[in-house]
């Protein structure tokens, strides 16, 4: 509702500027005043217009306020200071509207593709993967909350060096046959076995550099679909992938499609892309220097002295003036004719935008408990399948270290003339997750005195040092279970386990979301699970408290919330929201009205941390309200109904906000 009224204010001002000054402004900056006493919106517009209109900002502000007249939903606009315009809402009108059905905003056309997780299928998922998956899943939920159609994809690099290392571990270190590996793959938590084996393979390479030749041979053999090595790699990666989906399902994270690198290779996506890139002159062939024999493109962010003329499939001499300097070259195809990761990524993203002229085969791979089907790429797929790819916008949730590769793909799209696609390609980057020394010690790792003094301890999959995602979840649930057992021993064991699981998942998801994505996270069990402060359990507890009010009153909170607008009108709302003494409750209503506004802010900035902050502020304000107002003991029946309405609306908005974060509130805490 707050967003809806903000747009109404902006449209009214835009219309006035057009009429009064013949000015067209695409963006009207509207801020939030630092104090509720100053109103609900603040506009610095007059300062922006001062130079254009050659008037003092305060004079312009006075003209705008005088000329706007009445705006539906607003009490008044007033000039403040040297030229600010403060807008005051009609509190009763907003409260009554918030209690009723919420207006929906216009939804842009086109499907959005969000790619997240993208875990190498060679070992168990770890805590860093959880940050990626939780960020990605929350962004999907944000988009769907805003009414957008979204496809969720999880890219599977099943032919890369990480998978090759585990294949080497099985076939050269443990010398196991395909049948023996298959038997192991059927065991629970096969991904844990691969975790340890991956670390052992890294140690084996370090013992003798000649062993790296085995990795190179294995990597090459994996790309041959007919080889025994490729069959073993497929067996391992598929079993590990299934475990990854099971792990993420514990957090209610789902995918629609799993495109695999093996199909990108075997269905010749790169061949199709390669031809287009050469034809457009995006790639050039190097005849000398350190990249001799390679196909290269201009590194993203470097200046183009002159445009490169198209190069045919036959290697031709590039004019000297059009050559790319060595330091500005990005190798796409190596001199041994193997294509690098970025090259395959370019082809894959051309498919995403429907620009490649080729498609995957599709087959069902994993069915979630809610019966949602997750599809996987195949060479020969099923005849009937959903339509994937050919989208309007792309968001790739990939860590900040991949920025150059992501920018290279964008530059390739621009070089091919697909500027609109490049403009709608967003690298949703984030920083790493580490452990606090206390957390690392709790997980059983031996720390030196130097480690204990650090602010965080980095993890390393190759060294086998880190936190497996399932272990983290298990320990969080166990810790939450102790708290629930002590508080609610009368509940059945299954119910206590369910509550502990909801608390643990809420704690983890909130902890991963409350930091801005460019912050390094140092994870800590105690901090995440705290029932106080800026945590998931604190926000969940606010919902539990609100629910308990209605439970004691023997009122269904959902039905009550739906009927508020019919039972309490603007007159009653005005009675209890007018005056300075009503400001604290009004601030609670106003914050509850901002859910859609915050969601829009999160989407436009690709920053879910704003939503976590919104949940915390709403919970914090509600807890203050809860302690100040003993609702069920309120003697004035009309005021009691108003206070119940306040609790019902805040409860609804907290549940909606937490739901977008993938967090549910348990029945008790």
XYZ file of C-alpha atoms in Angstrom:
669
model
C 0.000 0.000 0.000
C 2.879 2.368 0.795
C 4.318 1.746 -2.680
C 0.908 2.273 -4.301
C 0.448 5.673 -2.635
C 4.029 6.664 -3.396
C 3.345 6.078 -7.088
C 0.137 8.092 -6.864
C 2.116 10.978 -5.352
C 4.805 10.725 -8.044
C 2.212 10.662 -10.846
C 0.451 13.739 -9.426
C 3.712 15.678 -9.219
C 4.779 14.575 -12.695
C 1.433 15.763 -14.082
C 1.771 19.130 -12.297
C 5.310 19.701 -13.612
C 4.059 19.001 -17.107
C 1.202 21.490 -16.767
C 2.982 24.213 -14.825
C 6.509 24.153 -16.169
C 6.314 22.037 -19.360
C 8.836 19.672 -17.751
C 9.025 15.926 -18.264
C 10.747 13.972 -15.502
C 11.015 10.200 -15.736
C 12.077 9.774 -12.114
C 10.664 11.612 -9.115
C 12.899 11.058 -6.103
C 10.795 10.330 -3.009
C 12.536 9.714 0.290
C 11.407 8.632 3.738
C 11.618 11.310 6.466
C 13.882 10.471 9.420
C 10.993 10.863 11.889
C 7.359 9.821 11.678
C 6.386 13.286 12.964
C 7.586 14.819 9.679
C 5.208 12.781 7.537
C 5.498 9.658 5.418
C 7.272 10.943 2.293
C 9.866 13.650 1.633
C 10.702 15.141 -1.771
C 13.965 17.018 -2.517
C 12.520 17.815 -5.971
C 12.731 21.611 -5.625
C 16.512 21.486 -5.227
C 16.776 19.482 -8.453
C 14.594 21.997 -10.338
C 16.262 25.148 -8.992
C 18.788 25.478 -11.848
C 16.287 24.599 -14.558
C 13.649 27.058 -13.339
C 16.105 29.681 -12.008
C 14.191 30.033 -8.772
C 14.951 29.423 -5.109
C 14.122 25.849 -4.038
C 11.697 26.992 -1.345
C 9.792 29.138 -3.852
C 9.471 26.151 -6.220
C 8.351 23.925 -3.348
C 5.664 26.446 -2.380
C 4.400 26.588 -5.988
C 4.258 22.790 -6.218
C 2.381 22.422 -2.909
C -0.071 25.189 -3.841
C -0.632 23.827 -7.334
C -1.048 20.136 -6.564
C -4.335 20.438 -4.722
C -5.923 17.390 -3.096
C -4.339 13.989 -3.694
C -6.487 11.025 -2.770
C -5.127 9.242 0.302
C -3.105 12.264 1.498
C -3.963 14.749 4.239
C -1.636 17.501 3.110
C 1.711 18.495 1.641
C 3.872 21.085 3.355
C 7.124 22.918 2.692
C 9.966 22.295 5.124
C 13.375 23.906 5.545
C 15.025 25.363 2.455
C 12.759 23.582 0.011
C 11.846 20.053 1.031
C 8.262 18.917 0.484
C 6.854 16.649 3.176
C 3.761 14.613 2.361
C 1.408 13.438 5.090
C -0.879 10.499 4.478
C -4.426 10.209 5.693
C -3.686 7.642 8.386
C -7.200 6.262 8.656
C -7.502 5.803 4.889
C -4.197 3.925 4.678
C -5.011 1.726 7.671
C -8.440 0.827 6.272
C -6.931 0.093 2.873
C -4.136 -2.009 4.387
C -6.709 -4.049 6.285
C -8.475 -4.891 3.026
C -7.362 -6.541 -0.264
C -4.066 -5.101 -1.505
C -3.866 -3.430 -4.937
C -1.644 -5.199 -7.435
C 0.902 -3.380 -9.561
C 1.261 -3.780 -13.310
C 3.530 -6.725 -14.148
C 6.046 -6.345 -17.001
C 5.760 -8.995 -19.719
C 8.316 -11.719 -20.312
C 9.723 -14.631 -18.376
C 12.719 -14.266 -16.068
C 15.397 -16.915 -15.662
C 17.221 -17.135 -12.331
C 20.212 -19.467 -12.245
C 21.556 -20.296 -8.814
C 23.420 -22.936 -6.778
C 25.378 -24.428 -9.728
C 27.357 -26.709 -7.404
C 30.029 -28.891 -8.970
C 28.595 -32.421 -8.721
C 31.753 -33.921 -7.236
C 31.172 -33.768 -3.472
C 28.737 -32.687 -0.760
C 27.330 -29.159 -0.819
C 28.938 -26.853 1.732
C 28.097 -23.666 3.610
C 29.238 -21.402 0.744
C 26.823 -23.149 -1.630
C 24.052 -22.496 0.888
C 24.572 -18.747 0.645
C 24.283 -18.929 -3.141
C 21.178 -21.112 -3.021
C 19.429 -19.076 -0.309
C 20.157 -15.790 -2.106
C 18.949 -17.238 -5.411
C 15.836 -18.881 -3.985
C 14.890 -15.705 -2.109
C 15.307 -13.645 -5.273
C 13.007 -16.095 -7.095
C 10.451 -15.661 -4.306
C 10.784 -11.871 -4.532
C 10.099 -11.934 -8.266
C 7.133 -14.275 -7.881
C 5.750 -12.105 -5.060
C 5.867 -9.233 -7.569
C 3.862 -11.333 -10.042
C 6.685 -12.263 -12.431
C 6.925 -15.610 -14.220
C 10.227 -17.238 -13.255
C 12.183 -20.297 -14.373
C 14.712 -21.591 -11.842
C 17.802 -23.275 -13.260
C 20.778 -24.955 -11.639
C 23.711 -25.312 -14.055
C 25.582 -28.597 -13.660
C 29.248 -28.674 -14.709
C 29.504 -32.465 -14.944
C 32.502 -32.545 -17.310
C 34.822 -30.169 -15.458
C 38.066 -30.650 -13.568
C 36.363 -31.105 -10.175
C 34.424 -34.141 -11.405
C 37.571 -35.407 -13.139
C 39.433 -35.277 -9.810
C 36.879 -37.547 -8.119
C 36.974 -39.929 -11.086
C 40.770 -40.025 -10.698
C 40.299 -40.728 -6.992
C 38.069 -43.716 -7.644
C 39.908 -45.182 -10.633
C 43.577 -44.431 -9.880
C 43.841 -43.981 -6.110
C 41.249 -46.485 -4.902
C 41.364 -48.475 -8.159
C 37.661 -49.274 -8.028
C 35.689 -50.727 -10.902
C 32.578 -49.132 -12.348
C 30.430 -51.757 -10.565
C 32.057 -50.989 -7.216
C 31.536 -47.248 -7.693
C 27.912 -47.877 -8.627
C 27.386 -49.864 -5.408
C 28.885 -47.024 -3.367
C 26.718 -44.468 -5.165
C 23.614 -46.248 -3.881
C 24.710 -45.724 -0.273
C 23.322 -42.828 1.833
C 25.367 -39.642 1.657
C 27.597 -40.806 -1.175
C 28.488 -37.113 -1.519
C 30.316 -37.311 1.833
C 32.477 -40.150 0.534
C 33.316 -38.031 -2.523
C 34.143 -35.054 -0.259
C 36.961 -36.986 1.388
C 38.110 -38.557 -1.880
C 38.307 -35.139 -3.580
C 40.667 -33.897 -0.844
C 42.761 -37.070 -1.184
C 43.031 -36.539 -4.950
C 44.376 -33.013 -4.338
C 46.997 -34.465 -1.993
C 47.887 -37.127 -4.585
C 48.577 -34.435 -7.204
C 50.782 -32.578 -4.727
C 52.865 -35.709 -4.048
C 53.979 -36.022 -7.691
C 53.338 -33.429 -10.391
C 53.306 -36.226 -12.991
C 49.980 -37.285 -11.512
C 48.487 -34.143 -13.023
C 48.852 -35.852 -16.408
C 46.288 -38.402 -15.213
C 43.877 -35.536 -14.492
C 44.387 -34.113 -18.019
C 43.822 -37.530 -19.609
C 40.714 -38.112 -17.504
C 39.325 -34.687 -18.318
C 39.755 -35.369 -22.027
C 38.180 -38.844 -21.740
C 35.113 -37.453 -19.930
C 34.272 -35.364 -22.988
C 34.036 -38.549 -25.101
C 30.470 -39.725 -24.423
C 31.281 -43.271 -25.571
C 34.169 -43.843 -23.129
C 34.107 -45.857 -19.897
C 35.527 -42.821 -18.099
C 32.602 -40.686 -19.262
C 30.170 -43.336 -18.002
C 31.855 -43.349 -14.576
C 31.842 -39.539 -14.462
C 28.127 -39.533 -15.313
C 27.438 -42.132 -12.623
C 29.272 -40.127 -9.950
C 27.955 -36.691 -10.933
C 24.341 -37.888 -11.205
C 24.431 -39.540 -7.770
C 26.000 -36.460 -6.177
C 23.551 -34.169 -7.969
C 20.629 -36.116 -6.538
C 22.092 -35.649 -3.068
C 22.415 -31.906 -3.702
C 18.723 -31.688 -4.585
C 17.827 -33.601 -1.418
C 19.964 -31.230 0.659
C 18.402 -28.123 -0.858
C 14.923 -29.601 -0.505
C 15.469 -29.551 3.264
C 15.530 -25.749 2.907
C 12.479 -25.743 0.593
C 14.667 -24.780 -2.370
C 13.484 -26.166 -5.693
C 14.616 -26.028 -9.323
C 12.749 -26.315 -12.606
C 15.575 -27.350 -14.925
C 19.117 -28.730 -14.618
C 21.103 -27.929 -17.789
C 24.319 -29.984 -17.899
C 27.587 -29.131 -19.554
C 27.758 -32.610 -21.095
C 24.717 -31.840 -23.280
C 26.117 -28.436 -24.201
C 29.123 -30.355 -25.564
C 27.358 -33.343 -27.140
C 24.541 -31.316 -28.702
C 27.190 -29.025 -30.242
C 25.949 -25.793 -28.678
C 29.487 -24.467 -28.806
C 29.867 -25.264 -32.499
C 26.778 -23.181 -33.277
C 27.981 -20.316 -31.073
C 31.545 -20.530 -32.426
C 30.353 -19.991 -35.973
C 28.277 -16.963 -35.003
C 31.121 -15.445 -32.955
C 33.630 -15.807 -35.793
C 31.189 -14.501 -38.368
C 30.507 -11.400 -36.259
C 34.197 -10.788 -35.656
C 33.891 -11.245 -31.894
C 36.657 -13.883 -31.982
C 40.022 -13.538 -33.673
C 42.752 -16.123 -34.252
C 46.212 -15.429 -32.815
C 49.233 -16.319 -34.984
C 51.920 -15.179 -32.540
C 52.678 -14.332 -28.925
C 51.755 -16.198 -25.764
C 48.278 -16.994 -27.138
C 49.494 -18.308 -30.495
C 47.041 -20.808 -31.972
C 44.180 -19.616 -29.736
C 40.875 -17.976 -30.561
C 40.557 -14.875 -28.404
C 38.148 -12.022 -27.806
C 38.620 -8.625 -26.277
C 38.704 -8.766 -22.485
C 35.670 -7.102 -20.922
C 36.306 -3.535 -19.837
C 39.185 -2.801 -22.242
C 38.954 -0.079 -24.866
C 38.370 -0.962 -28.477
C 40.723 1.092 -30.654
C 38.947 0.018 -33.790
C 36.233 -2.455 -34.650
C 37.338 -5.944 -35.644
C 36.144 -6.942 -39.063
C 34.315 -10.267 -39.425
C 36.472 -13.372 -39.539
C 35.339 -16.394 -41.505
C 35.654 -20.010 -40.368
C 38.904 -20.121 -42.298
C 41.753 -18.625 -40.265
C 42.729 -15.347 -41.921
C 45.353 -12.762 -41.128
C 43.916 -9.969 -38.978
C 45.043 -6.463 -40.012
C 47.648 -5.074 -37.613
C 45.477 -2.082 -36.666
C 42.641 -4.392 -35.597
C 44.646 -6.766 -33.408
C 43.935 -6.973 -29.687
C 46.948 -6.421 -27.450
C 48.019 -9.491 -25.462
C 47.037 -7.994 -22.117
C 43.530 -7.298 -23.484
C 43.012 -10.826 -24.834
C 40.663 -13.363 -23.269
C 41.327 -16.903 -24.539
C 38.100 -18.643 -25.529
C 39.490 -21.615 -27.486
C 42.909 -22.929 -26.502
C 45.634 -23.868 -28.974
C 44.788 -27.584 -28.516
C 41.260 -26.775 -29.778
C 39.594 -27.270 -26.371
C 37.037 -24.629 -25.507
C 37.321 -22.952 -22.112
C 34.589 -22.487 -19.533
C 33.701 -18.995 -20.772
C 33.178 -20.202 -24.332
C 30.688 -22.831 -23.235
C 29.035 -20.207 -21.031
C 28.598 -17.881 -24.011
C 26.844 -20.659 -25.931
C 24.680 -21.495 -22.928
C 23.574 -17.888 -22.512
C 22.776 -17.561 -26.186
C 20.435 -20.525 -25.633
C 18.937 -18.818 -22.569
C 17.949 -15.810 -24.675
C 16.743 -17.952 -27.589
C 19.616 -16.791 -29.832
C 21.393 -20.084 -30.527
C 19.000 -21.899 -32.848
C 19.430 -25.161 -30.887
C 17.763 -26.758 -27.894
C 18.294 -29.447 -25.272
C 16.463 -32.702 -24.963
C 14.555 -32.901 -21.678
C 13.651 -35.659 -19.257
C 12.206 -35.788 -15.760
C 14.858 -36.161 -13.069
C 13.539 -35.397 -9.584
C 10.049 -35.119 -8.106
C 9.681 -33.013 -4.980
C 7.321 -33.991 -2.132
C 4.852 -31.368 -3.419
C 4.906 -33.208 -6.810
C 6.803 -30.417 -8.595
C 8.908 -31.931 -11.390
C 12.533 -30.970 -11.906
C 13.779 -31.623 -15.456
C 17.319 -32.354 -16.632
C 19.005 -31.902 -19.995
C 19.431 -34.929 -22.234
C 20.601 -35.781 -25.738
C 17.355 -37.599 -26.491
C 14.587 -36.391 -24.219
C 10.877 -36.870 -23.654
C 8.465 -35.630 -26.277
C 6.260 -33.597 -23.934
C 8.089 -31.168 -21.693
C 7.859 -27.549 -20.457
C 9.435 -24.811 -22.546
C 12.705 -23.584 -21.071
C 14.978 -20.823 -22.322
C 14.006 -17.989 -24.673
C 13.569 -15.592 -21.731
C 13.389 -11.816 -21.425
C 15.736 -11.375 -18.451
C 18.505 -13.354 -16.762
C 19.887 -13.212 -13.232
C 22.948 -15.347 -12.523
C 23.722 -15.868 -8.838
C 27.475 -16.440 -9.001
C 30.155 -15.318 -6.555
C 32.140 -12.140 -7.072
C 35.244 -14.032 -8.238
C 33.421 -14.835 -11.492
C 32.839 -11.184 -12.413
C 35.295 -11.185 -15.300
C 33.810 -14.335 -16.843
C 30.295 -12.923 -16.503
C 31.327 -9.624 -18.093
C 32.974 -11.524 -20.953
C 29.668 -13.257 -21.754
C 27.910 -9.883 -21.749
C 30.553 -8.426 -24.091
C 30.145 -11.409 -26.434
C 26.397 -10.771 -26.610
C 27.061 -7.120 -27.434
C 29.617 -8.102 -30.053
C 26.968 -10.297 -31.686
C 24.639 -7.290 -31.826
C 22.312 -8.489 -29.036
C 22.442 -5.314 -26.954
C 18.958 -5.758 -25.525
C 19.867 -9.223 -24.216
C 23.107 -7.859 -22.755
C 21.155 -5.078 -21.026
C 18.898 -7.674 -19.382
C 21.730 -9.912 -18.180
C 22.514 -9.386 -14.501
C 25.401 -10.911 -12.587
C 23.961 -11.272 -9.081
C 27.330 -11.392 -7.322
C 28.053 -12.090 -3.659
C 31.018 -12.664 -1.359
C 32.192 -15.824 0.395
C 31.075 -17.482 3.627
C 33.659 -18.280 6.313
C 33.442 -19.504 9.909
C 34.060 -17.728 13.171
C 36.880 -19.426 15.120
C 34.273 -20.436 17.734
C 32.143 -22.117 15.057
C 35.148 -23.924 13.536
C 36.108 -25.233 17.000
C 32.541 -26.406 17.639
C 32.718 -28.352 14.382
C 35.805 -30.212 15.640
C 38.559 -28.443 13.704
C 41.905 -27.947 15.419
C 42.887 -24.290 15.407
C 46.247 -22.684 16.030
C 46.552 -19.672 18.338
C 46.851 -17.546 15.214
C 43.603 -19.011 13.836
C 41.806 -18.355 17.132
C 42.735 -14.670 16.881
C 41.311 -14.289 13.356
C 37.927 -12.670 12.706
C 37.026 -15.585 10.437
C 38.428 -18.875 9.118
C 38.228 -19.532 5.376
C 37.040 -22.930 4.143
C 38.620 -25.049 1.403
C 36.987 -27.991 -0.347
C 40.278 -29.179 -1.830
C 41.764 -29.382 1.671
C 38.611 -30.989 3.039
C 38.180 -28.072 5.448
C 34.679 -26.703 5.593
C 31.119 -27.272 6.719
C 28.955 -29.675 4.771
C 25.468 -28.254 4.283
C 23.717 -31.290 5.755
C 26.009 -31.300 8.798
C 25.261 -27.636 9.374
C 21.513 -28.229 9.154
C 21.729 -31.253 11.449
C 23.653 -29.300 14.083
C 21.342 -26.301 13.889
C 18.296 -28.546 14.291
C 19.927 -30.356 17.227
C 20.738 -27.051 18.947
C 17.220 -25.711 18.347
C 15.777 -29.006 19.582
C 17.478 -28.582 22.980
C 15.826 -25.185 23.363
C 12.402 -26.454 22.265
C 12.641 -29.530 24.557
C 13.372 -27.317 27.563
C 10.522 -24.903 26.794
C 7.838 -27.346 25.633
C 8.424 -30.795 27.187
C 4.667 -31.453 27.048
C 4.610 -31.499 23.232
C 4.889 -34.748 21.263
C 8.371 -35.599 20.017
C 7.401 -35.251 16.341
C 5.994 -31.774 17.000
C 9.118 -30.690 18.885
C 11.280 -31.941 16.000
C 9.129 -30.055 13.483
C 9.357 -26.823 15.498
C 13.138 -27.221 15.906
C 13.492 -27.726 12.149
C 11.481 -24.580 11.373
C 13.571 -22.569 13.834
C 16.863 -23.938 12.463
C 15.928 -23.240 8.841
C 14.646 -19.782 9.771
C 17.894 -19.064 11.625
C 20.076 -20.197 8.726
C 18.146 -18.467 5.971
C 17.866 -15.206 7.903
C 21.569 -15.249 8.810
C 22.523 -15.686 5.145
C 20.176 -12.897 4.047
C 20.683 -10.193 6.666
C 24.162 -9.284 5.383
C 24.429 -7.329 2.143
C 25.610 -9.661 -0.592
C 28.983 -7.926 -0.931
C 29.803 -8.649 2.737
C 31.937 -11.609 3.774
C 29.900 -13.707 6.229
C 31.533 -15.325 9.258
C 28.992 -17.951 10.288
C 28.376 -18.660 13.970
C 25.863 -21.084 15.532
C 25.188 -19.021 18.651
C 24.620 -15.774 16.748
C 22.327 -17.405 14.171
C 20.135 -19.247 16.688
C 19.698 -16.409 19.171
C 16.080 -15.604 20.031
C 17.118 -11.979 20.541
C 18.516 -9.386 18.163
C 18.503 -9.431 14.387
C 17.885 -13.134 13.832
C 15.362 -15.419 12.193
C 14.073 -16.823 15.512
C 13.429 -13.278 16.772
C 11.186 -12.536 13.757
C 9.502 -15.963 14.035
C 8.852 -15.335 17.734
C 6.979 -12.119 16.890
C 4.581 -14.144 14.719
C 4.163 -16.734 17.483
C 3.364 -13.950 19.960
C 0.783 -12.404 17.628
C -0.796 -15.806 17.031
C -0.971 -16.486 20.775
C -3.124 -13.363 21.274
C -5.779 -14.746 18.942
C -5.449 -18.256 20.334
C -6.192 -16.990 23.858
C -9.133 -14.975 22.513
C -10.343 -18.062 20.592
C -10.335 -16.053 17.362
C -8.997 -17.291 14.023
C -6.395 -14.617 13.070
C -6.730 -15.223 9.326
C -10.517 -14.841 9.334
C -10.278 -11.810 11.602
C -7.731 -10.215 9.268
C -9.982 -10.738 6.260
C -12.938 -9.133 8.067
C -11.162 -6.081 9.536
C -12.214 -3.688 6.785
C -15.854 -4.699 7.274
C -15.786 -4.284 11.051
C -13.570 -1.216 11.512
C -14.023 1.787 9.267
C -11.979 4.958 8.650
C -13.808 6.695 11.497
C -12.610 4.160 14.067
C -9.119 4.081 12.572
C -8.953 7.891 12.724
C -10.005 7.850 16.377
C -7.027 5.722 17.418
C -4.390 6.922 14.940
C -4.700 10.693 15.432
C -2.327 12.740 17.562
C 1.258 12.451 18.721
C 0.427 9.754 21.266
C -0.658 7.521 18.379
C 2.684 7.850 16.538
C 4.207 4.564 17.821
C 1.199 2.526 16.671
C 1.021 4.497 13.422
C 4.698 3.700 12.774
C 3.851 0.009 13.163
C 0.989 0.281 10.655
C 3.143 2.279 8.246
C 5.968 -0.287 8.429
C 3.446 -3.078 7.805
C 2.289 -1.181 4.702
C 5.797 -1.220 3.194
C 6.156 -4.920 2.325
C 5.561 -4.500 -1.418
C 7.674 -1.335 -1.437
C 10.607 -3.214 0.125
C 10.145 -6.149 -2.255
C 10.375 -3.760 -5.205
C 13.497 -2.202 -3.679
C 15.089 -5.652 -3.258
C 14.407 -6.537 -6.891
C 15.635 -3.249 -8.362
C 18.897 -3.412 -6.381
C 19.258 -7.234 -6.345
C 19.712 -6.944 -2.583
C 17.530 -9.234 -0.411
C 19.123 -7.853 2.768
C 16.542 -5.043 2.708
C 13.797 -7.618 3.222
C 15.582 -9.108 6.238
C 15.875 -5.604 7.683
C 12.159 -5.033 7.052
C 11.256 -8.264 8.875
C 13.417 -7.294 11.846
C 11.997 -3.762 12.072
C 8.433 -5.055 11.875
C 9.118 -7.685 14.544
C 10.880 -5.125 16.746
C 8.028 -2.604 16.517
C 5.459 -5.334 17.147
C 7.268 -6.595 20.249
C 7.259 -3.060 21.664
C 3.532 -2.802 20.861
C 2.915 -6.229 22.465
C 4.511 -5.164 25.758
C 2.809 -1.740 25.868
C -0.718 -2.870 25.088
C -2.328 -5.779 26.996
C -4.845 -6.246 24.193
C -7.137 -8.856 25.714
C -7.488 -6.832 28.932
C -8.425 -3.617 27.108
C -11.775 -2.449 28.615
C -12.782 -0.239 25.656
C -14.272 -2.706 23.145
C -13.702 -0.437 20.130
C -10.069 0.122 21.093
C -9.678 -3.591 21.730
C -10.896 -4.350 18.196
C -8.465 -1.760 16.817
C -5.543 -3.288 18.733
C -6.541 -6.760 17.514
C -6.664 -5.350 13.979
C -3.148 -3.992 14.449
C -1.878 -7.385 15.616
C -3.671 -9.193 12.771
C -2.292 -6.963 10.008
C 1.269 -7.036 11.389
C 1.074 -10.823 11.784
C -0.086 -11.135 8.154
C 2.705 -8.908 6.844
C 5.366 -10.655 8.924
C 4.219 -14.038 7.614
C 4.270 -12.699 4.033
C 7.725 -11.155 4.505
C 9.220 -14.248 6.102
C 7.568 -16.388 3.426
C 9.434 -14.476 0.709
C 12.611 -15.259 2.680
C 11.672 -18.965 2.708
C 10.975 -18.895 6.458
C 7.880 -20.259 8.192
C 6.753 -19.498 11.739
C 6.286 -22.519 14.041
C 3.200 -22.884 16.268
C 5.297 -22.403 19.408
C 8.826 -21.365 20.404
